[in-house]
N, C-alpha and C. Protein backbone atom coordinates (compact mmCIF):
# COMPACT_ATOMS: atom_id res chain seq x y z
N MET A 1 56.19 151.05 64.14
CA MET A 1 56.68 149.72 64.19
C MET A 1 58.19 149.67 64.30
N ARG A 2 58.79 150.62 63.62
CA ARG A 2 60.25 150.62 63.65
C ARG A 2 60.79 150.79 65.06
N ILE A 3 60.14 151.53 65.87
CA ILE A 3 60.61 151.77 67.23
C ILE A 3 60.25 150.58 68.11
N ILE A 4 59.17 149.92 67.86
CA ILE A 4 58.73 148.81 68.68
C ILE A 4 59.66 147.62 68.53
N ILE A 5 60.08 147.30 67.34
CA ILE A 5 60.96 146.13 67.11
C ILE A 5 62.28 146.29 67.86
N PRO A 6 62.98 147.43 67.72
CA PRO A 6 64.21 147.55 68.50
C PRO A 6 63.94 147.53 69.99
N ALA A 7 62.83 148.09 70.44
CA ALA A 7 62.52 148.10 71.87
C ALA A 7 62.28 146.68 72.35
N VAL A 8 61.52 145.89 71.56
CA VAL A 8 61.27 144.49 71.92
C VAL A 8 62.57 143.71 71.93
N CYS A 9 63.41 143.99 70.95
CA CYS A 9 64.72 143.31 70.91
C CYS A 9 65.55 143.65 72.13
N CYS A 10 65.52 144.93 72.53
CA CYS A 10 66.28 145.35 73.71
C CYS A 10 65.74 144.68 74.97
N VAL A 11 64.41 144.58 75.07
CA VAL A 11 63.80 143.93 76.23
C VAL A 11 64.17 142.45 76.26
N LEU A 12 64.05 141.80 75.08
CA LEU A 12 64.42 140.39 75.01
C LEU A 12 65.90 140.18 75.33
N LEU A 13 66.73 141.06 74.82
CA LEU A 13 68.16 140.98 75.08
C LEU A 13 68.43 141.19 76.58
N ALA A 14 67.75 142.12 77.19
CA ALA A 14 67.93 142.38 78.62
C ALA A 14 67.47 141.18 79.44
N ILE A 15 66.36 140.58 79.05
CA ILE A 15 65.87 139.40 79.76
C ILE A 15 66.86 138.25 79.60
N HIS A 16 67.34 138.06 78.38
CA HIS A 16 68.28 136.99 78.10
C HIS A 16 69.60 137.22 78.85
N THR A 17 70.09 138.45 78.82
CA THR A 17 71.33 138.80 79.52
C THR A 17 71.14 138.61 81.01
N GLY A 18 69.97 138.99 81.51
CA GLY A 18 69.69 138.82 82.94
C GLY A 18 69.70 137.35 83.34
N SER A 19 69.12 136.50 82.48
CA SER A 19 69.10 135.07 82.79
C SER A 19 70.51 134.48 82.72
N ILE A 20 71.31 134.99 81.78
CA ILE A 20 72.70 134.54 81.69
C ILE A 20 73.46 134.96 82.95
N ALA A 21 73.23 136.20 83.37
CA ALA A 21 73.89 136.70 84.57
C ALA A 21 73.45 135.91 85.79
N ALA A 22 72.14 135.60 85.86
CA ALA A 22 71.63 134.82 86.99
C ALA A 22 72.23 133.42 86.99
N THR A 23 72.32 132.83 85.80
CA THR A 23 72.91 131.50 85.68
C THR A 23 74.38 131.54 86.08
N ALA A 24 75.09 132.54 85.63
CA ALA A 24 76.50 132.69 85.96
C ALA A 24 76.67 132.90 87.45
N GLN A 25 75.79 133.70 88.03
CA GLN A 25 75.88 133.95 89.47
C GLN A 25 75.58 132.67 90.24
N ALA A 26 74.60 131.90 89.81
CA ALA A 26 74.27 130.64 90.47
C ALA A 26 75.44 129.67 90.38
N LYS A 27 76.07 129.62 89.20
CA LYS A 27 77.24 128.74 89.04
C LYS A 27 78.39 129.18 89.94
N ALA A 28 78.60 130.48 90.04
CA ALA A 28 79.67 131.01 90.88
C ALA A 28 79.41 130.67 92.35
N GLU A 29 78.15 130.82 92.79
CA GLU A 29 77.81 130.49 94.17
C GLU A 29 77.99 129.01 94.44
N LYS A 30 77.60 128.17 93.47
CA LYS A 30 77.78 126.73 93.62
C LYS A 30 79.26 126.38 93.69
N ALA A 31 80.07 127.04 92.86
CA ALA A 31 81.51 126.80 92.87
C ALA A 31 82.12 127.21 94.21
N ARG A 32 81.66 128.36 94.75
CA ARG A 32 82.15 128.80 96.05
C ARG A 32 81.75 127.82 97.14
N ALA A 33 80.52 127.33 97.09
CA ALA A 33 80.05 126.36 98.09
C ALA A 33 80.87 125.08 98.00
N THR A 34 81.11 124.62 96.77
CA THR A 34 81.91 123.42 96.57
C THR A 34 83.33 123.65 97.07
N SER A 35 83.86 124.83 96.77
CA SER A 35 85.20 125.18 97.23
C SER A 35 85.27 125.21 98.75
N ASN A 36 84.25 125.77 99.38
CA ASN A 36 84.21 125.80 100.84
C ASN A 36 84.12 124.40 101.42
N GLU A 37 83.32 123.53 100.79
CA GLU A 37 83.23 122.14 101.24
C GLU A 37 84.57 121.46 101.12
N LYS A 38 85.26 121.68 100.00
CA LYS A 38 86.57 121.07 99.83
C LYS A 38 87.53 121.57 100.90
N ARG A 39 87.45 122.84 101.22
CA ARG A 39 88.33 123.39 102.25
C ARG A 39 88.03 122.76 103.60
N LYS A 40 86.76 122.52 103.89
CA LYS A 40 86.40 121.92 105.17
C LYS A 40 87.02 120.53 105.32
N PHE A 41 87.06 119.76 104.25
CA PHE A 41 87.51 118.38 104.32
C PHE A 41 88.87 118.17 103.69
N ASP A 42 89.58 119.24 103.46
CA ASP A 42 90.91 119.15 102.86
C ASP A 42 91.87 118.52 103.85
N PRO A 43 92.45 117.36 103.53
CA PRO A 43 93.36 116.69 104.47
C PRO A 43 94.58 117.54 104.80
N GLN A 44 94.99 118.40 103.89
CA GLN A 44 96.13 119.28 104.16
C GLN A 44 95.80 120.27 105.26
N GLN A 45 94.53 120.63 105.36
CA GLN A 45 94.12 121.58 106.39
C GLN A 45 93.94 120.90 107.74
N GLN A 46 93.71 119.60 107.73
CA GLN A 46 93.44 118.88 108.97
C GLN A 46 94.61 117.95 109.30
N VAL A 47 95.76 118.53 109.45
CA VAL A 47 96.96 117.77 109.76
C VAL A 47 96.96 117.45 111.24
N SER A 48 97.27 116.21 111.55
CA SER A 48 97.42 115.83 112.95
C SER A 48 98.66 114.95 113.07
N GLU A 49 99.15 114.85 114.27
CA GLU A 49 100.36 114.07 114.49
C GLU A 49 100.03 112.60 114.35
N ILE A 50 100.73 111.92 113.46
CA ILE A 50 100.52 110.50 113.23
C ILE A 50 101.51 109.68 114.03
N ASP A 51 102.75 110.13 114.05
CA ASP A 51 103.80 109.39 114.73
C ASP A 51 104.83 110.39 115.21
N ALA A 52 105.65 109.96 116.14
CA ALA A 52 106.69 110.83 116.67
C ALA A 52 107.99 110.06 116.74
N VAL A 53 109.09 110.75 116.58
CA VAL A 53 110.41 110.13 116.71
C VAL A 53 110.75 110.10 118.20
N VAL A 54 111.08 108.91 118.71
CA VAL A 54 111.43 108.79 120.12
C VAL A 54 112.93 108.64 120.32
N ALA A 55 113.66 108.21 119.27
CA ALA A 55 115.11 108.07 119.38
C ALA A 55 115.71 108.09 117.99
N VAL A 56 116.99 108.47 117.94
CA VAL A 56 117.74 108.45 116.70
C VAL A 56 119.03 107.67 116.98
N ALA A 57 119.27 106.64 116.19
CA ALA A 57 120.48 105.84 116.31
C ALA A 57 121.32 106.08 115.06
N ASN A 58 122.31 106.95 115.19
CA ASN A 58 123.11 107.43 114.06
C ASN A 58 122.19 108.06 113.03
N ASN A 59 121.93 107.37 111.93
CA ASN A 59 121.10 107.98 110.88
C ASN A 59 119.72 107.34 110.76
N GLU A 60 119.33 106.51 111.72
CA GLU A 60 118.03 105.86 111.68
C GLU A 60 117.19 106.28 112.88
N VAL A 61 115.89 106.40 112.63
CA VAL A 61 114.99 106.80 113.71
C VAL A 61 114.20 105.61 114.23
N ILE A 62 113.76 105.75 115.46
CA ILE A 62 112.82 104.81 116.07
C ILE A 62 111.60 105.64 116.40
N THR A 63 110.46 105.22 115.89
CA THR A 63 109.23 105.99 116.08
C THR A 63 108.44 105.48 117.27
N GLN A 64 107.53 106.31 117.72
CA GLN A 64 106.65 105.92 118.82
C GLN A 64 105.82 104.70 118.43
N TYR A 65 105.41 104.63 117.18
CA TYR A 65 104.64 103.48 116.70
C TYR A 65 105.45 102.20 116.83
N GLU A 66 106.72 102.22 116.42
CA GLU A 66 107.58 101.03 116.53
C GLU A 66 107.74 100.61 117.99
N LEU A 67 107.96 101.60 118.85
CA LEU A 67 108.11 101.30 120.27
C LEU A 67 106.83 100.72 120.85
N ASP A 68 105.69 101.30 120.49
CA ASP A 68 104.40 100.79 120.97
C ASP A 68 104.17 99.35 120.51
N GLN A 69 104.54 99.06 119.27
CA GLN A 69 104.39 97.69 118.75
C GLN A 69 105.24 96.71 119.55
N ARG A 70 106.48 97.11 119.84
CA ARG A 70 107.38 96.24 120.60
C ARG A 70 106.88 96.05 122.02
N VAL A 71 106.38 97.11 122.64
CA VAL A 71 105.83 97.01 124.00
C VAL A 71 104.64 96.05 124.00
N SER A 72 103.76 96.16 123.03
CA SER A 72 102.60 95.26 122.94
C SER A 72 103.02 93.81 122.79
N LEU A 73 104.01 93.58 121.92
CA LEU A 73 104.50 92.22 121.68
C LEU A 73 105.09 91.62 122.95
N VAL A 74 105.96 92.36 123.60
CA VAL A 74 106.62 91.86 124.82
C VAL A 74 105.60 91.69 125.94
N ALA A 75 104.68 92.62 126.09
CA ALA A 75 103.65 92.49 127.13
C ALA A 75 102.82 91.24 126.91
N ALA A 76 102.47 90.95 125.66
CA ALA A 76 101.70 89.74 125.36
C ALA A 76 102.51 88.48 125.67
N GLN A 77 103.79 88.49 125.31
CA GLN A 77 104.64 87.33 125.60
C GLN A 77 104.77 87.10 127.10
N LEU A 78 104.99 88.16 127.85
CA LEU A 78 105.14 88.04 129.30
C LEU A 78 103.85 87.57 129.96
N SER A 79 102.73 88.08 129.50
CA SER A 79 101.46 87.66 130.09
C SER A 79 101.13 86.21 129.77
N ARG A 80 101.50 85.73 128.57
CA ARG A 80 101.29 84.31 128.23
C ARG A 80 102.12 83.40 129.12
N LYS A 81 103.28 83.91 129.55
CA LYS A 81 104.16 83.11 130.42
C LYS A 81 103.87 83.37 131.90
N ASN A 82 102.82 84.13 132.18
CA ASN A 82 102.43 84.48 133.54
C ASN A 82 103.54 85.19 134.31
N ILE A 83 104.28 86.02 133.61
CA ILE A 83 105.33 86.83 134.23
C ILE A 83 104.74 88.22 134.45
N PRO A 84 104.83 88.72 135.67
CA PRO A 84 104.25 90.05 135.92
C PRO A 84 104.99 91.12 135.12
N LEU A 85 104.23 92.07 134.63
CA LEU A 85 104.79 93.16 133.84
C LEU A 85 105.43 94.20 134.75
N PRO A 86 106.59 94.71 134.35
CA PRO A 86 107.15 95.83 135.09
C PRO A 86 106.31 97.08 134.81
N PRO A 87 106.53 98.16 135.55
CA PRO A 87 105.81 99.40 135.23
C PRO A 87 106.05 99.78 133.77
N LEU A 88 105.04 100.36 133.15
CA LEU A 88 105.08 100.66 131.72
C LEU A 88 106.28 101.53 131.35
N ASP A 89 106.58 102.55 132.16
CA ASP A 89 107.70 103.42 131.82
C ASP A 89 109.03 102.67 131.86
N VAL A 90 109.17 101.72 132.77
CA VAL A 90 110.39 100.91 132.85
C VAL A 90 110.49 99.99 131.64
N LEU A 91 109.38 99.34 131.30
CA LEU A 91 109.36 98.45 130.14
C LEU A 91 109.68 99.22 128.86
N GLU A 92 109.07 100.39 128.68
CA GLU A 92 109.34 101.20 127.49
C GLU A 92 110.81 101.60 127.40
N ARG A 93 111.38 102.03 128.54
CA ARG A 93 112.78 102.46 128.55
C ARG A 93 113.70 101.30 128.19
N GLN A 94 113.46 100.12 128.77
CA GLN A 94 114.29 98.95 128.48
C GLN A 94 114.18 98.54 127.02
N LEU A 95 112.97 98.54 126.51
CA LEU A 95 112.78 98.14 125.11
C LEU A 95 113.36 99.17 124.16
N LEU A 96 113.25 100.43 124.48
CA LEU A 96 113.85 101.47 123.64
C LEU A 96 115.37 101.32 123.60
N GLU A 97 115.98 101.05 124.75
CA GLU A 97 117.42 100.82 124.79
C GLU A 97 117.81 99.62 123.92
N ARG A 98 117.01 98.56 124.01
CA ARG A 98 117.28 97.37 123.21
C ARG A 98 117.13 97.67 121.71
N MET A 99 116.11 98.43 121.35
CA MET A 99 115.90 98.78 119.95
C MET A 99 117.04 99.64 119.41
N ILE A 100 117.53 100.55 120.23
CA ILE A 100 118.66 101.39 119.82
C ILE A 100 119.89 100.50 119.59
N MET A 101 120.14 99.59 120.52
CA MET A 101 121.29 98.70 120.38
C MET A 101 121.17 97.82 119.12
N GLU A 102 119.98 97.33 118.85
CA GLU A 102 119.77 96.52 117.65
C GLU A 102 120.08 97.33 116.39
N LYS A 103 119.59 98.56 116.34
CA LYS A 103 119.86 99.42 115.17
C LYS A 103 121.35 99.68 115.02
N LEU A 104 122.02 99.99 116.13
CA LEU A 104 123.46 100.27 116.07
C LEU A 104 124.25 99.03 115.64
N GLN A 105 123.87 97.86 116.14
CA GLN A 105 124.55 96.63 115.75
C GLN A 105 124.34 96.32 114.27
N MET A 106 123.12 96.54 113.80
CA MET A 106 122.86 96.30 112.37
C MET A 106 123.65 97.28 111.50
N GLN A 107 123.73 98.53 111.93
CA GLN A 107 124.51 99.52 111.18
C GLN A 107 125.98 99.14 111.16
N PHE A 108 126.51 98.71 112.31
CA PHE A 108 127.91 98.31 112.38
C PHE A 108 128.17 97.10 111.48
N ALA A 109 127.27 96.13 111.51
CA ALA A 109 127.42 94.95 110.67
C ALA A 109 127.40 95.33 109.19
N ASN A 110 126.50 96.21 108.80
CA ASN A 110 126.43 96.64 107.39
C ASN A 110 127.69 97.39 106.99
N GLU A 111 128.17 98.28 107.86
CA GLU A 111 129.36 99.07 107.55
C GLU A 111 130.62 98.20 107.52
N SER A 112 130.64 97.16 108.35
CA SER A 112 131.81 96.28 108.43
C SER A 112 131.79 95.20 107.36
N GLY A 113 130.68 95.08 106.68
CA GLY A 113 130.58 94.05 105.64
C GLY A 113 130.33 92.66 106.19
N VAL A 114 129.80 92.57 107.39
CA VAL A 114 129.51 91.27 107.99
C VAL A 114 128.36 90.63 107.23
N ARG A 115 128.60 89.43 106.77
CA ARG A 115 127.56 88.67 106.04
C ARG A 115 127.50 87.27 106.62
N VAL A 116 126.30 86.76 106.79
CA VAL A 116 126.10 85.41 107.28
C VAL A 116 125.33 84.65 106.21
N ASP A 117 125.94 83.57 105.71
CA ASP A 117 125.24 82.79 104.70
C ASP A 117 124.33 81.77 105.38
N ASP A 118 123.50 81.10 104.60
CA ASP A 118 122.51 80.17 105.14
C ASP A 118 123.17 79.02 105.90
N ALA A 119 124.28 78.51 105.40
CA ALA A 119 124.96 77.38 106.04
C ALA A 119 125.45 77.78 107.43
N GLN A 120 126.04 78.97 107.55
CA GLN A 120 126.51 79.44 108.85
C GLN A 120 125.34 79.62 109.82
N LEU A 121 124.25 80.14 109.32
CA LEU A 121 123.07 80.34 110.16
C LEU A 121 122.52 79.01 110.64
N ASP A 122 122.41 78.04 109.75
CA ASP A 122 121.94 76.70 110.14
C ASP A 122 122.84 76.07 111.18
N GLN A 123 124.17 76.22 111.02
CA GLN A 123 125.11 75.67 112.01
C GLN A 123 124.91 76.33 113.38
N ALA A 124 124.73 77.63 113.39
CA ALA A 124 124.52 78.33 114.65
C ALA A 124 123.24 77.89 115.33
N ILE A 125 122.17 77.74 114.56
CA ILE A 125 120.89 77.29 115.13
C ILE A 125 121.01 75.87 115.65
N THR A 126 121.72 75.01 114.92
CA THR A 126 121.94 73.63 115.37
C THR A 126 122.69 73.61 116.69
N ARG A 127 123.74 74.42 116.81
CA ARG A 127 124.52 74.48 118.07
C ARG A 127 123.64 74.95 119.23
N ILE A 128 122.82 75.96 118.97
CA ILE A 128 121.93 76.47 120.02
C ILE A 128 120.93 75.39 120.43
N ALA A 129 120.36 74.69 119.46
CA ALA A 129 119.40 73.63 119.75
C ALA A 129 120.05 72.53 120.57
N GLN A 130 121.26 72.10 120.16
CA GLN A 130 121.96 71.03 120.88
C GLN A 130 122.33 71.46 122.30
N SER A 131 122.77 72.71 122.45
CA SER A 131 123.16 73.18 123.78
C SER A 131 121.96 73.30 124.72
N ASN A 132 120.75 73.35 124.14
CA ASN A 132 119.53 73.39 124.94
C ASN A 132 118.85 72.03 125.05
N GLY A 133 119.56 70.97 124.62
CA GLY A 133 119.06 69.60 124.80
C GLY A 133 118.08 69.13 123.75
N PHE A 134 118.03 69.77 122.61
CA PHE A 134 117.12 69.34 121.54
C PHE A 134 117.91 68.51 120.53
N SER A 135 117.27 67.46 120.03
CA SER A 135 117.96 66.58 119.08
C SER A 135 117.92 67.11 117.65
N SER A 136 116.98 67.98 117.35
CA SER A 136 116.89 68.51 115.99
C SER A 136 116.44 69.97 116.01
N ILE A 137 116.68 70.63 114.88
CA ILE A 137 116.24 72.03 114.75
C ILE A 137 114.71 72.09 114.75
N ALA A 138 114.07 71.10 114.14
CA ALA A 138 112.61 71.09 114.09
C ALA A 138 112.01 71.03 115.49
N GLU A 139 112.59 70.19 116.35
CA GLU A 139 112.12 70.08 117.73
C GLU A 139 112.34 71.42 118.48
N PHE A 140 113.50 72.01 118.24
CA PHE A 140 113.82 73.30 118.86
C PHE A 140 112.83 74.37 118.42
N ARG A 141 112.56 74.43 117.12
CA ARG A 141 111.62 75.44 116.61
C ARG A 141 110.21 75.21 117.13
N ALA A 142 109.80 73.93 117.22
CA ALA A 142 108.46 73.62 117.74
C ALA A 142 108.34 74.07 119.19
N LYS A 143 109.35 73.82 119.96
CA LYS A 143 109.33 74.24 121.38
C LYS A 143 109.35 75.77 121.47
N ARG A 144 110.11 76.40 120.59
CA ARG A 144 110.21 77.86 120.57
C ARG A 144 108.85 78.48 120.24
N LEU A 145 108.13 77.90 119.28
CA LEU A 145 106.81 78.41 118.92
C LEU A 145 105.82 78.21 120.06
N ASP A 146 105.94 77.10 120.79
CA ASP A 146 105.06 76.87 121.94
C ASP A 146 105.30 77.88 123.03
N ALA A 147 106.57 78.29 123.20
CA ALA A 147 106.92 79.27 124.24
C ALA A 147 106.36 80.64 123.92
N ASP A 148 106.29 80.98 122.66
CA ASP A 148 105.78 82.30 122.27
C ASP A 148 104.28 82.26 122.30
C-alpha cells in the first residue's frame, strides 16, 4: 500500500500538471491569436496618406484638403452663376496663388499689429453697399446671399 499511494499521487500530480500545462498552452495560443488579430488591425501598421502639403507661406502650410475645399466652393459658385469652369489645373493654380496671398496678408497684418474694430468694419461695409447702389447693409447682404 505504501508504494501504491505515492504512485497514485504521482499519477494524479502528473495528470493535474498536464492539464495545467494544456490550459497554459491554450491561453498562450489564444493570446498569440489575439495579438495577431491586433496586429492585423493596428492603425499604426496601416498608415496611409491623409493629406499633403501643397504650399508653404512663410510659417503656415496650405494642404491639399484646403485647396480641394476651395476648388469645390468656387466651382459650385461658378456653376450656380452659369459661368463656364476653366480647366481644373488652371483653377487650382489660381486658387492656390490666392490662398498663398491671403495667408501672407494675414501674417503681415498680424505682425504689423493691424486691427479693425467693429465700427470700422461696419463703415467699410456701408461704403461698399452704397457704392454698389444699395440703401442699406441688410439689402446688400440679402443680395450677396442670393448671388452665392
